[in-house]
């Protein structure tokens, strides 16, 4: 067999192998409990004593705890402090800590997410690359806290 024919056969075989490997990848699916039911949402967290009751008036301030959001690597929950309708602080109540890598990613991502949220004064922020599950949990929990605050 001549060299050009060998190269063509090798290229075709390699391409076929790559296509088979790509097709064998499984798409990401959300976690499902045994029995096929999705996880039940957590009970609504309590607001702090300094938080005003939700109502028609603009909140003057308080600390609002967001939903505990289960992620693939652990639960994420934040508490947002609002003053005069403005986000002034975000405290992480729970962050993934199941293994060393999850803790490391959370330790890197959470300060970036907090900085972005304070700058944007909202939960409409970008996820941190490499920590997408933690980012999504943080964003969902923060948005639920801001919804409770009426911001």
mmCIF file with all atom_site columns, N, CA and C in Angstrom, residues 65-140:
data_model
loop_
_atom_site.group_PDB
_atom_site.id
_atom_site.type_symbol
_atom_site.label_atom_id
_atom_site.label_alt_id
_atom_site.label_comp_id
_atom_site.label_asym_id
_atom_site.label_entity_id
_atom_site.label_seq_id
_atom_site.pdbx_PDB_ins_code
_atom_site.Cartn_x
_atom_site.Cartn_y
_atom_site.Cartn_z
_atom_site.occupancy
_atom_site.B_iso_or_equiv
_atom_site.pdbx_formal_charge
_atom_site.auth_seq_id
_atom_site.auth_comp_id
_atom_site.auth_asym_id
_atom_site.auth_atom_id
_atom_site.pdbx_PDB_model_num
ATOM 1   N N  . UNK A 1 65  ? -32.795 36.242 53.824 1.00 0.00 ? 65  UNK A N  1
ATOM 2   C CA . UNK A 1 65  ? -32.142 34.984 53.500 1.00 0.00 ? 65  UNK A CA 1
ATOM 3   C C  . UNK A 1 65  ? -32.793 34.381 52.272 1.00 0.00 ? 65  UNK A C  1
ATOM 4   N N  . UNK A 1 66  ? -31.978 34.007 51.307 1.00 0.00 ? 66  UNK A N  1
ATOM 5   C CA . UNK A 1 66  ? -32.479 33.407 50.079 1.00 0.00 ? 66  UNK A CA 1
ATOM 6   C C  . UNK A 1 66  ? -32.745 31.930 50.240 1.00 0.00 ? 66  UNK A C  1
ATOM 7   N N  . UNK A 1 67  ? -33.330 31.345 49.215 1.00 0.00 ? 67  UNK A N  1
ATOM 8   C CA . UNK A 1 67  ? -33.596 29.911 49.209 1.00 0.00 ? 67  UNK A CA 1
ATOM 9   C C  . UNK A 1 67  ? -32.282 29.135 49.268 1.00 0.00 ? 67  UNK A C  1
ATOM 10  N N  . UNK A 1 68  ? -32.336 27.973 49.906 1.00 0.00 ? 68  UNK A N  1
ATOM 11  C CA . UNK A 1 68  ? -31.205 27.041 49.861 1.00 0.00 ? 68  UNK A CA 1
ATOM 12  C C  . UNK A 1 68  ? -31.330 26.291 48.540 1.00 0.00 ? 68  UNK A C  1
ATOM 13  N N  . UNK A 1 69  ? -30.347 26.449 47.664 1.00 0.00 ? 69  UNK A N  1
ATOM 14  C CA . UNK A 1 69  ? -30.411 25.870 46.321 1.00 0.00 ? 69  UNK A CA 1
ATOM 15  C C  . UNK A 1 69  ? -29.464 24.667 46.252 1.00 0.00 ? 69  UNK A C  1
ATOM 16  N N  . UNK A 1 70  ? -30.031 23.464 46.065 1.00 0.00 ? 70  UNK A N  1
ATOM 17  C CA . UNK A 1 70  ? -29.154 22.293 45.933 1.00 0.00 ? 70  UNK A CA 1
ATOM 18  C C  . UNK A 1 70  ? -28.492 22.284 44.557 1.00 0.00 ? 70  UNK A C  1
ATOM 19  N N  . UNK A 1 71  ? -27.193 22.036 44.541 1.00 0.00 ? 71  UNK A N  1
ATOM 20  C CA . UNK A 1 71  ? -26.458 21.916 43.292 1.00 0.00 ? 71  UNK A CA 1
ATOM 21  C C  . UNK A 1 71  ? -25.787 20.548 43.259 1.00 0.00 ? 71  UNK A C  1
ATOM 22  N N  . UNK A 1 72  ? -25.159 20.260 42.164 1.00 0.00 ? 72  UNK A N  1
ATOM 23  C CA . UNK A 1 72  ? -24.491 18.962 42.013 1.00 0.00 ? 72  UNK A CA 1
ATOM 24  C C  . UNK A 1 72  ? -23.405 18.751 43.069 1.00 0.00 ? 72  UNK A C  1
ATOM 25  N N  . UNK A 1 73  ? -22.786 19.832 43.519 1.00 0.00 ? 73  UNK A N  1
ATOM 26  C CA . UNK A 1 73  ? -21.664 19.709 44.448 1.00 0.00 ? 73  UNK A CA 1
ATOM 27  C C  . UNK A 1 73  ? -21.965 20.177 45.861 1.00 0.00 ? 73  UNK A C  1
ATOM 28  N N  . UNK A 1 74  ? -23.195 20.544 46.138 1.00 0.00 ? 74  UNK A N  1
ATOM 29  C CA . UNK A 1 74  ? -23.576 20.966 47.482 1.00 0.00 ? 74  UNK A CA 1
ATOM 30  C C  . UNK A 1 74  ? -24.582 22.102 47.428 1.00 0.00 ? 74  UNK A C  1
ATOM 31  N N  . UNK A 1 75  ? -25.130 22.433 48.565 1.00 0.00 ? 75  UNK A N  1
ATOM 32  C CA . UNK A 1 75  ? -26.155 23.466 48.666 1.00 0.00 ? 75  UNK A CA 1
ATOM 33  C C  . UNK A 1 75  ? -25.522 24.851 48.742 1.00 0.00 ? 75  UNK A C  1
ATOM 34  N N  . UNK A 1 76  ? -26.168 25.807 48.071 1.00 0.00 ? 76  UNK A N  1
ATOM 35  C CA . UNK A 1 76  ? -25.732 27.203 48.104 1.00 0.00 ? 76  UNK A CA 1
ATOM 36  C C  . UNK A 1 76  ? -26.884 28.037 48.651 1.00 0.00 ? 76  UNK A C  1
ATOM 37  N N  . UNK A 1 77  ? -26.573 28.899 49.621 1.00 0.00 ? 77  UNK A N  1
ATOM 38  C CA . UNK A 1 77  ? -27.573 29.793 50.180 1.00 0.00 ? 77  UNK A CA 1
ATOM 39  C C  . UNK A 1 77  ? -26.889 31.081 50.609 1.00 0.00 ? 77  UNK A C  1
ATOM 40  N N  . UNK A 1 78  ? -27.532 32.210 50.303 1.00 0.00 ? 78  UNK A N  1
ATOM 41  C CA . UNK A 1 78  ? -26.974 33.508 50.675 1.00 0.00 ? 78  UNK A CA 1
ATOM 42  C C  . UNK A 1 78  ? -28.016 34.327 51.413 1.00 0.00 ? 78  UNK A C  1
ATOM 43  N N  . UNK A 1 79  ? -27.533 35.335 52.115 1.00 0.00 ? 79  UNK A N  1
ATOM 44  C CA . UNK A 1 79  ? -28.390 36.325 52.767 1.00 0.00 ? 79  UNK A CA 1
ATOM 45  C C  . UNK A 1 79  ? -27.977 37.687 52.231 1.00 0.00 ? 79  UNK A C  1
ATOM 46  N N  . UNK A 1 80  ? -28.968 38.454 51.790 1.00 0.00 ? 80  UNK A N  1
ATOM 47  C CA . UNK A 1 80  ? -28.703 39.766 51.201 1.00 0.00 ? 80  UNK A CA 1
ATOM 48  C C  . UNK A 1 80  ? -29.134 40.855 52.168 1.00 0.00 ? 80  UNK A C  1
ATOM 49  N N  . UNK A 1 81  ? -28.267 41.833 52.362 1.00 0.00 ? 81  UNK A N  1
ATOM 50  C CA . UNK A 1 81  ? -28.595 42.985 53.179 1.00 0.00 ? 81  UNK A CA 1
ATOM 51  C C  . UNK A 1 81  ? -28.946 44.144 52.266 1.00 0.00 ? 81  UNK A C  1
ATOM 52  N N  . UNK A 1 82  ? -30.116 44.736 52.526 1.00 0.00 ? 82  UNK A N  1
ATOM 53  C CA . UNK A 1 82  ? -30.634 45.825 51.702 1.00 0.00 ? 82  UNK A CA 1
ATOM 54  C C  . UNK A 1 82  ? -30.830 47.046 52.582 1.00 0.00 ? 82  UNK A C  1
ATOM 55  N N  . UNK A 1 83  ? -30.403 48.195 52.079 1.00 0.00 ? 83  UNK A N  1
ATOM 56  C CA . UNK A 1 83  ? -30.606 49.451 52.787 1.00 0.00 ? 83  UNK A CA 1
ATOM 57  C C  . UNK A 1 83  ? -31.099 50.480 51.780 1.00 0.00 ? 83  UNK A C  1
ATOM 58  N N  . UNK A 1 84  ? -32.236 51.086 52.060 1.00 0.00 ? 84  UNK A N  1
ATOM 59  C CA . UNK A 1 84  ? -32.851 52.081 51.175 1.00 0.00 ? 84  UNK A CA 1
ATOM 60  C C  . UNK A 1 84  ? -33.025 51.543 49.749 1.00 0.00 ? 84  UNK A C  1
ATOM 61  N N  . UNK A 1 85  ? -33.446 50.281 49.652 1.00 0.00 ? 85  UNK A N  1
ATOM 62  C CA . UNK A 1 85  ? -33.686 49.681 48.355 1.00 0.00 ? 85  UNK A CA 1
ATOM 63  C C  . UNK A 1 85  ? -32.440 49.315 47.580 1.00 0.00 ? 85  UNK A C  1
ATOM 64  N N  . UNK A 1 86  ? -31.283 49.359 48.227 1.00 0.00 ? 86  UNK A N  1
ATOM 65  C CA . UNK A 1 86  ? -30.001 49.080 47.559 1.00 0.00 ? 86  UNK A CA 1
ATOM 66  C C  . UNK A 1 86  ? -29.312 47.898 48.247 1.00 0.00 ? 86  UNK A C  1
ATOM 67  N N  . UNK A 1 87  ? -28.753 46.996 47.448 1.00 0.00 ? 87  UNK A N  1
ATOM 68  C CA . UNK A 1 87  ? -28.010 45.848 47.962 1.00 0.00 ? 87  UNK A CA 1
ATOM 69  C C  . UNK A 1 87  ? -26.688 46.349 48.540 1.00 0.00 ? 87  UNK A C  1
ATOM 70  N N  . UNK A 1 88  ? -26.478 46.124 49.841 1.00 0.00 ? 88  UNK A N  1
ATOM 71  C CA . UNK A 1 88  ? -25.261 46.630 50.475 1.00 0.00 ? 88  UNK A CA 1
ATOM 72  C C  . UNK A 1 88  ? -24.291 45.534 50.901 1.00 0.00 ? 88  UNK A C  1
ATOM 73  N N  . UNK A 1 89  ? -24.794 44.301 51.066 1.00 0.00 ? 89  UNK A N  1
ATOM 74  C CA . UNK A 1 89  ? -23.917 43.202 51.465 1.00 0.00 ? 89  UNK A CA 1
ATOM 75  C C  . UNK A 1 89  ? -24.559 41.876 51.095 1.00 0.00 ? 89  UNK A C  1
ATOM 76  N N  . UNK A 1 90  ? -23.716 40.887 50.850 1.00 0.00 ? 90  UNK A N  1
ATOM 77  C CA . UNK A 1 90  ? -24.177 39.522 50.612 1.00 0.00 ? 90  UNK A CA 1
ATOM 78  C C  . UNK A 1 90  ? -23.323 38.617 51.477 1.00 0.00 ? 90  UNK A C  1
ATOM 79  N N  . UNK A 1 91  ? -23.980 37.812 52.309 1.00 0.00 ? 91  UNK A N  1
ATOM 80  C CA . UNK A 1 91  ? -23.282 36.864 53.176 1.00 0.00 ? 91  UNK A CA 1
ATOM 81  C C  . UNK A 1 91  ? -23.638 35.456 52.714 1.00 0.00 ? 91  UNK A C  1
ATOM 82  N N  . UNK A 1 92  ? -22.654 34.611 52.565 1.00 0.00 ? 92  UNK A N  1
ATOM 83  C CA . UNK A 1 92  ? -22.891 33.229 52.165 1.00 0.00 ? 92  UNK A CA 1
ATOM 84  C C  . UNK A 1 92  ? -23.224 32.418 53.406 1.00 0.00 ? 92  UNK A C  1
ATOM 85  N N  . UNK A 1 93  ? -24.423 31.851 53.411 1.00 0.00 ? 93  UNK A N  1
ATOM 86  C CA . UNK A 1 93  ? -24.879 31.028 54.528 1.00 0.00 ? 93  UNK A CA 1
ATOM 87  C C  . UNK A 1 93  ? -24.395 29.597 54.349 1.00 0.00 ? 93  UNK A C  1
ATOM 88  N N  . UNK A 1 94  ? -24.510 29.079 53.106 1.00 0.00 ? 94  UNK A N  1
ATOM 89  C CA . UNK A 1 94  ? -24.028 27.734 52.777 1.00 0.00 ? 94  UNK A CA 1
ATOM 90  C C  . UNK A 1 94  ? -23.331 27.779 51.426 1.00 0.00 ? 94  UNK A C  1
ATOM 91  N N  . UNK A 1 95  ? -22.252 27.008 51.324 1.00 0.00 ? 95  UNK A N  1
ATOM 92  C CA . UNK A 1 95  ? -21.535 26.885 50.051 1.00 0.00 ? 95  UNK A CA 1
ATOM 93  C C  . UNK A 1 95  ? -21.053 25.449 49.921 1.00 0.00 ? 95  UNK A C  1
ATOM 94  N N  . UNK A 1 96  ? -20.871 24.956 48.702 1.00 0.00 ? 96  UNK A N  1
ATOM 95  C CA . UNK A 1 96  ? -20.392 23.587 48.522 1.00 0.00 ? 96  UNK A CA 1
ATOM 96  C C  . UNK A 1 96  ? -19.060 23.365 49.240 1.00 0.00 ? 96  UNK A C  1
ATOM 97  N N  . UNK A 1 97  ? -19.006 22.270 50.004 1.00 0.00 ? 97  UNK A N  1
ATOM 98  C CA . UNK A 1 97  ? -17.773 21.960 50.727 1.00 0.00 ? 97  UNK A CA 1
ATOM 99  C C  . UNK A 1 97  ? -17.564 20.456 50.835 1.00 0.00 ? 97  UNK A C  1
ATOM 100 N N  . UNK A 1 98  ? -18.180 19.708 49.928 1.00 0.00 ? 98  UNK A N  1
ATOM 101 C CA . UNK A 1 98  ? -18.119 18.250 49.987 1.00 0.00 ? 98  UNK A CA 1
ATOM 102 C C  . UNK A 1 98  ? -16.725 17.682 49.813 1.00 0.00 ? 98  UNK A C  1
ATOM 103 N N  . UNK A 1 99  ? -15.938 18.256 48.955 1.00 0.00 ? 99  UNK A N  1
ATOM 104 C CA . UNK A 1 99  ? -14.567 17.781 48.760 1.00 0.00 ? 99  UNK A CA 1
ATOM 105 C C  . UNK A 1 99  ? -13.654 18.985 48.589 1.00 0.00 ? 99  UNK A C  1
ATOM 106 N N  . UNK A 1 100 ? -12.376 18.737 48.511 1.00 0.00 ? 100 UNK A N  1
ATOM 107 C CA . UNK A 1 100 ? -11.407 19.830 48.416 1.00 0.00 ? 100 UNK A CA 1
ATOM 108 C C  . UNK A 1 100 ? -11.596 20.694 47.187 1.00 0.00 ? 100 UNK A C  1
ATOM 109 N N  . UNK A 1 101 ? -11.908 20.067 46.065 1.00 0.00 ? 101 UNK A N  1
ATOM 110 C CA . UNK A 1 101 ? -12.079 20.818 44.813 1.00 0.00 ? 101 UNK A CA 1
ATOM 111 C C  . UNK A 1 101 ? -13.305 21.718 44.882 1.00 0.00 ? 101 UNK A C  1
ATOM 112 N N  . UNK A 1 102 ? -14.420 21.211 45.426 1.00 0.00 ? 102 UNK A N  1
ATOM 113 C CA . UNK A 1 102 ? -15.631 22.023 45.561 1.00 0.00 ? 102 UNK A CA 1
ATOM 114 C C  . UNK A 1 102 ? -15.394 23.217 46.476 1.00 0.00 ? 102 UNK A C  1
ATOM 115 N N  . UNK A 1 103 ? -14.694 22.978 47.576 1.00 0.00 ? 103 UNK A N  1
ATOM 116 C CA . UNK A 1 103 ? -14.380 24.070 48.503 1.00 0.00 ? 103 UNK A CA 1
ATOM 117 C C  . UNK A 1 103 ? -13.493 25.114 47.841 1.00 0.00 ? 103 UNK A C  1
ATOM 118 N N  . UNK A 1 104 ? -12.527 24.649 47.084 1.00 0.00 ? 104 UNK A N  1
ATOM 119 C CA . UNK A 1 104 ? -11.603 25.563 46.398 1.00 0.00 ? 104 UNK A CA 1
ATOM 120 C C  . UNK A 1 104 ? -12.335 26.406 45.363 1.00 0.00 ? 104 UNK A C  1
ATOM 121 N N  . UNK A 1 105 ? -13.196 25.775 44.577 1.00 0.00 ? 105 UNK A N  1
ATOM 122 C CA . UNK A 1 105 ? -13.957 26.514 43.568 1.00 0.00 ? 105 UNK A CA 1
ATOM 123 C C  . UNK A 1 105 ? -14.890 27.524 44.218 1.00 0.00 ? 105 UNK A C  1
ATOM 124 N N  . UNK A 1 106 ? -15.567 27.115 45.295 1.00 0.00 ? 106 UNK A N  1
ATOM 125 C CA . UNK A 1 106 ? -16.476 28.028 45.988 1.00 0.00 ? 106 UNK A CA 1
ATOM 126 C C  . UNK A 1 106 ? -15.704 29.199 46.584 1.00 0.00 ? 106 UNK A C  1
ATOM 127 N N  . UNK A 1 107 ? -14.540 28.915 47.153 1.00 0.00 ? 107 UNK A N  1
ATOM 128 C CA . UNK A 1 107 ? -13.731 29.978 47.762 1.00 0.00 ? 107 UNK A CA 1
ATOM 129 C C  . UNK A 1 107 ? -13.266 31.001 46.723 1.00 0.00 ? 107 UNK A C  1
ATOM 130 N N  . UNK A 1 108 ? -13.088 30.560 45.497 1.00 0.00 ? 108 UNK A N  1
ATOM 131 C CA . UNK A 1 108 ? -12.686 31.460 44.417 1.00 0.00 ? 108 UNK A CA 1
ATOM 132 C C  . UNK A 1 108 ? -13.893 32.189 43.823 1.00 0.00 ? 108 UNK A C  1
ATOM 133 N N  . UNK A 1 109 ? -14.973 31.445 43.602 1.00 0.00 ? 109 UNK A N  1
ATOM 134 C CA . UNK A 1 109 ? -16.130 31.997 42.895 1.00 0.00 ? 109 UNK A CA 1
ATOM 135 C C  . UNK A 1 109 ? -16.962 32.953 43.747 1.00 0.00 ? 109 UNK A C  1
ATOM 136 N N  . UNK A 1 110 ? -17.172 32.631 45.013 1.00 0.00 ? 110 UNK A N  1
ATOM 137 C CA . UNK A 1 110 ? -18.091 33.407 45.852 1.00 0.00 ? 110 UNK A CA 1
ATOM 138 C C  . UNK A 1 110 ? -17.680 34.877 45.971 1.00 0.00 ? 110 UNK A C  1
ATOM 139 N N  . UNK A 1 111 ? -16.416 35.212 46.234 1.00 0.00 ? 111 UNK A N  1
ATOM 140 C CA . UNK A 1 111 ? -16.061 36.636 46.294 1.00 0.00 ? 111 UNK A CA 1
ATOM 141 C C  . UNK A 1 111 ? -16.301 37.368 44.962 1.00 0.00 ? 111 UNK A C  1
ATOM 142 N N  . UNK A 1 112 ? -16.039 36.693 43.844 1.00 0.00 ? 112 UNK A N  1
ATOM 143 C CA . UNK A 1 112 ? -16.286 37.309 42.534 1.00 0.00 ? 112 UNK A CA 1
ATOM 144 C C  . UNK A 1 112 ? -17.774 37.554 42.320 1.00 0.00 ? 112 UNK A C  1
ATOM 145 N N  . UNK A 1 113 ? -18.595 36.566 42.676 1.00 0.00 ? 113 UNK A N  1
ATOM 146 C CA . UNK A 1 113 ? -20.044 36.699 42.530 1.00 0.00 ? 113 UNK A CA 1
ATOM 147 C C  . UNK A 1 113 ? -20.577 37.813 43.425 1.00 0.00 ? 113 UNK A C  1
ATOM 148 N N  . UNK A 1 114 ? -20.073 37.882 44.636 1.00 0.00 ? 114 UNK A N  1
ATOM 149 C CA . UNK A 1 114 ? -20.511 38.921 45.571 1.00 0.00 ? 114 UNK A CA 1
ATOM 150 C C  . UNK A 1 114 ? -20.148 40.306 45.048 1.00 0.00 ? 114 UNK A C  1
ATOM 151 N N  . UNK A 1 115 ? -18.933 40.452 44.559 1.00 0.00 ? 115 UNK A N  1
ATOM 152 C CA . UNK A 1 115 ? -18.489 41.740 44.017 1.00 0.00 ? 115 UNK A CA 1
ATOM 153 C C  . UNK A 1 115 ? -19.360 42.164 42.833 1.00 0.00 ? 115 UNK A C  1
ATOM 154 N N  . UNK A 1 116 ? -19.668 41.216 41.947 1.00 0.00 ? 116 UNK A N  1
ATOM 155 C CA . UNK A 1 116 ? -20.519 41.535 40.795 1.00 0.00 ? 116 UNK A CA 1
ATOM 156 C C  . UNK A 1 116 ? -21.929 41.906 41.225 1.00 0.00 ? 116 UNK A C  1
ATOM 157 N N  . UNK A 1 117 ? -22.482 41.179 42.195 1.00 0.00 ? 117 UNK A N  1
ATOM 158 C CA . UNK A 1 117 ? -23.840 41.445 42.657 1.00 0.00 ? 117 UNK A CA 1
ATOM 159 C C  . UNK A 1 117 ? -23.943 42.830 43.292 1.00 0.00 ? 117 UNK A C  1
ATOM 160 N N  . UNK A 1 118 ? -22.952 43.198 44.087 1.00 0.00 ? 118 UNK A N  1
ATOM 161 C CA . UNK A 1 118 ? -22.972 44.516 44.734 1.00 0.00 ? 118 UNK A CA 1
ATOM 162 C C  . UNK A 1 118 ? -22.840 45.624 43.688 1.00 0.00 ? 118 UNK A C  1
ATOM 163 N N  . UNK A 1 119 ? -21.997 45.407 42.691 1.00 0.00 ? 119 UNK A N  1
ATOM 164 C CA . UNK A 1 119 ? -21.825 46.408 41.637 1.00 0.00 ? 119 UNK A CA 1
ATOM 165 C C  . UNK A 1 119 ? -23.093 46.546 40.794 1.00 0.00 ? 119 UNK A C  1
ATOM 166 N N  . UNK A 1 120 ? -23.769 45.425 40.530 1.00 0.00 ? 120 UNK A N  1
ATOM 167 C CA . UNK A 1 120 ? -24.971 45.442 39.692 1.00 0.00 ? 120 UNK A CA 1
ATOM 168 C C  . UNK A 1 120 ? -26.228 45.778 40.483 1.00 0.00 ? 120 UNK A C  1
ATOM 169 N N  . UNK A 1 121 ? -26.156 45.683 41.804 1.00 0.00 ? 121 UNK A N  1
ATOM 170 C CA . UNK A 1 121 ? -27.312 45.891 42.680 1.00 0.00 ? 121 UNK A CA 1
ATOM 171 C C  . UNK A 1 121 ? -28.456 44.951 42.278 1.00 0.00 ? 121 UNK A C  1
ATOM 172 N N  . UNK A 1 122 ? -28.082 43.730 41.850 1.00 0.00 ? 122 UNK A N  1
ATOM 173 C CA . UNK A 1 122 ? -29.105 42.764 41.463 1.00 0.00 ? 122 UNK A CA 1
ATOM 174 C C  . UNK A 1 122 ? -28.493 41.371 41.388 1.00 0.00 ? 122 UNK A C  1
ATOM 175 N N  . UNK A 1 123 ? -29.363 40.399 41.114 1.00 0.00 ? 123 UNK A N  1
ATOM 176 C CA . UNK A 1 123 ? -28.915 39.032 40.930 1.00 0.00 ? 123 UNK A CA 1
ATOM 177 C C  . UNK A 1 123 ? -28.648 38.703 39.478 1.00 0.00 ? 123 UNK A C  1
ATOM 178 N N  . UNK A 1 124 ? -28.759 39.696 38.601 1.00 0.00 ? 124 UNK A N  1
ATOM 179 C CA . UNK A 1 124 ? -28.517 39.480 37.171 1.00 0.00 ? 124 UNK A CA 1
ATOM 180 C C  . UNK A 1 124 ? -27.027 39.665 36.890 1.00 0.00 ? 124 UNK A C  1
ATOM 181 N N  . UNK A 1 125 ? -26.272 38.622 37.212 1.00 0.00 ? 125 UNK A N  1
ATOM 182 C CA . UNK A 1 125 ? -24.819 38.662 37.075 1.00 0.00 ? 125 UNK A CA 1
ATOM 183 C C  . UNK A 1 125 ? -24.355 37.440 36.287 1.00 0.00 ? 125 UNK A C  1
ATOM 184 N N  . UNK A 1 126 ? -23.121 37.488 35.822 1.00 0.00 ? 126 UNK A N  1
ATOM 185 C CA . UNK A 1 126 ? -22.552 36.384 35.055 1.00 0.00 ? 126 UNK A CA 1
ATOM 186 C C  . UNK A 1 126 ? -22.008 35.309 35.986 1.00 0.00 ? 126 UNK A C  1
ATOM 187 N N  . UNK A 1 127 ? -22.073 34.075 35.539 1.00 0.00 ? 127 UNK A N  1
ATOM 188 C CA . UNK A 1 127 ? -21.498 32.962 36.278 1.00 0.00 ? 127 UNK A CA 1
ATOM 189 C C  . UNK A 1 127 ? -19.975 33.018 36.186 1.00 0.00 ? 127 UNK A C  1
ATOM 190 N N  . UNK A 1 128 ? -19.316 32.425 37.172 1.00 0.00 ? 128 UNK A N  1
ATOM 191 C CA . UNK A 1 128 ? -17.860 32.352 37.179 1.00 0.00 ? 128 UNK A CA 1
ATOM 192 C C  . UNK A 1 128 ? -17.447 31.100 36.413 1.00 0.00 ? 128 UNK A C  1
ATOM 193 N N  . UNK A 1 129 ? -16.562 31.262 35.453 1.00 0.00 ? 129 UNK A N  1
ATOM 194 C CA . UNK A 1 129 ? -16.081 30.146 34.649 1.00 0.00 ? 129 UNK A CA 1
ATOM 195 C C  . UNK A 1 129 ? -15.409 29.106 35.541 1.00 0.00 ? 129 UNK A C  1
ATOM 196 N N  . UNK A 1 130 ? -15.779 27.858 35.354 1.00 0.00 ? 130 UNK A N  1
ATOM 197 C CA . UNK A 1 130 ? -15.219 26.778 36.152 1.00 0.00 ? 130 UNK A CA 1
ATOM 198 C C  . UNK A 1 130 ? -16.013 26.481 37.402 1.00 0.00 ? 130 UNK A C  1
ATOM 199 N N  . UNK A 1 131 ? -16.960 27.335 37.738 1.00 0.00 ? 131 UNK A N  1
ATOM 200 C CA . UNK A 1 131 ? -17.796 27.131 38.931 1.00 0.00 ? 131 UNK A CA 1
ATOM 201 C C  . UNK A 1 131 ? -19.255 27.390 38.571 1.00 0.00 ? 131 UNK A C  1
ATOM 202 N N  . UNK A 1 132 ? -19.681 26.803 37.466 1.00 0.00 ? 132 UNK A N  1
ATOM 203 C CA . UNK A 1 132 ? -21.023 27.116 36.958 1.00 0.00 ? 132 UNK A CA 1
ATOM 204 C C  . UNK A 1 132 ? -22.129 26.641 37.875 1.00 0.00 ? 132 UNK A C  1
ATOM 205 N N  . UNK A 1 133 ? -21.996 25.477 38.512 1.00 0.00 ? 133 UNK A N  1
ATOM 206 C CA . UNK A 1 133 ? -23.040 24.999 39.415 1.00 0.00 ? 133 UNK A CA 1
ATOM 207 C C  . UNK A 1 133 ? -23.143 25.904 40.641 1.00 0.00 ? 133 UNK A C  1
ATOM 208 N N  . UNK A 1 134 ? -22.017 26.221 41.235 1.00 0.00 ? 134 UNK A N  1
ATOM 209 C CA . UNK A 1 134 ? -22.009 27.114 42.395 1.00 0.00 ? 134 UNK A CA 1
ATOM 210 C C  . UNK A 1 134 ? -22.548 28.482 42.003 1.00 0.00 ? 134 UNK A C  1
ATOM 211 N N  . UNK A 1 135 ? -22.157 28.977 40.844 1.00 0.00 ? 135 UNK A N  1
ATOM 212 C CA . UNK A 1 135 ? -22.629 30.282 40.377 1.00 0.00 ? 135 UNK A CA 1
ATOM 213 C C  . UNK A 1 135 ? -24.137 30.301 40.222 1.00 0.00 ? 135 UNK A C  1
ATOM 214 N N  . UNK A 1 136 ? -24.698 29.278 39.587 1.00 0.00 ? 136 UNK A N  1
ATOM 215 C CA . UNK A 1 136 ? -26.143 29.236 39.387 1.00 0.00 ? 136 UNK A CA 1
ATOM 216 C C  . UNK A 1 136 ? -26.883 29.140 40.715 1.00 0.00 ? 136 UNK A C  1
ATOM 217 N N  . UNK A 1 137 ? -26.367 28.352 41.646 1.00 0.00 ? 137 UNK A N  1
ATOM 218 C CA . UNK A 1 137 ? -26.988 28.266 42.965 1.00 0.00 ? 137 UNK A CA 1
ATOM 219 C C  . UNK A 1 137 ? -26.939 29.596 43.690 1.00 0.00 ? 137 UNK A C  1
ATOM 220 N N  . UNK A 1 138 ? -25.802 30.277 43.609 1.00 0.00 ? 138 UNK A N  1
ATOM 221 C CA . UNK A 1 138 ? -25.627 31.584 44.239 1.00 0.00 ? 138 UNK A CA 1
ATOM 222 C C  . UNK A 1 138 ? -26.610 32.590 43.646 1.00 0.00 ? 138 UNK A C  1
ATOM 223 N N  . UNK A 1 139 ? -26.688 32.617 42.326 1.00 0.00 ? 139 UNK A N  1
ATOM 224 C CA . UNK A 1 139 ? -27.562 33.578 41.638 1.00 0.00 ? 139 UNK A CA 1
ATOM 225 C C  . UNK A 1 139 ? -29.024 33.325 41.995 1.00 0.00 ? 139 UNK A C  1
ATOM 226 N N  . UNK A 1 140 ? -29.443 32.061 42.006 1.00 0.00 ? 140 UNK A N  1
ATOM 227 C CA . UNK A 1 140 ? -30.838 31.742 42.350 1.00 0.00 ? 140 UNK A CA 1
ATOM 228 C C  . UNK A 1 140 ? -31.156 32.117 43.793 1.00 0.00 ? 140 UNK A C  1
#
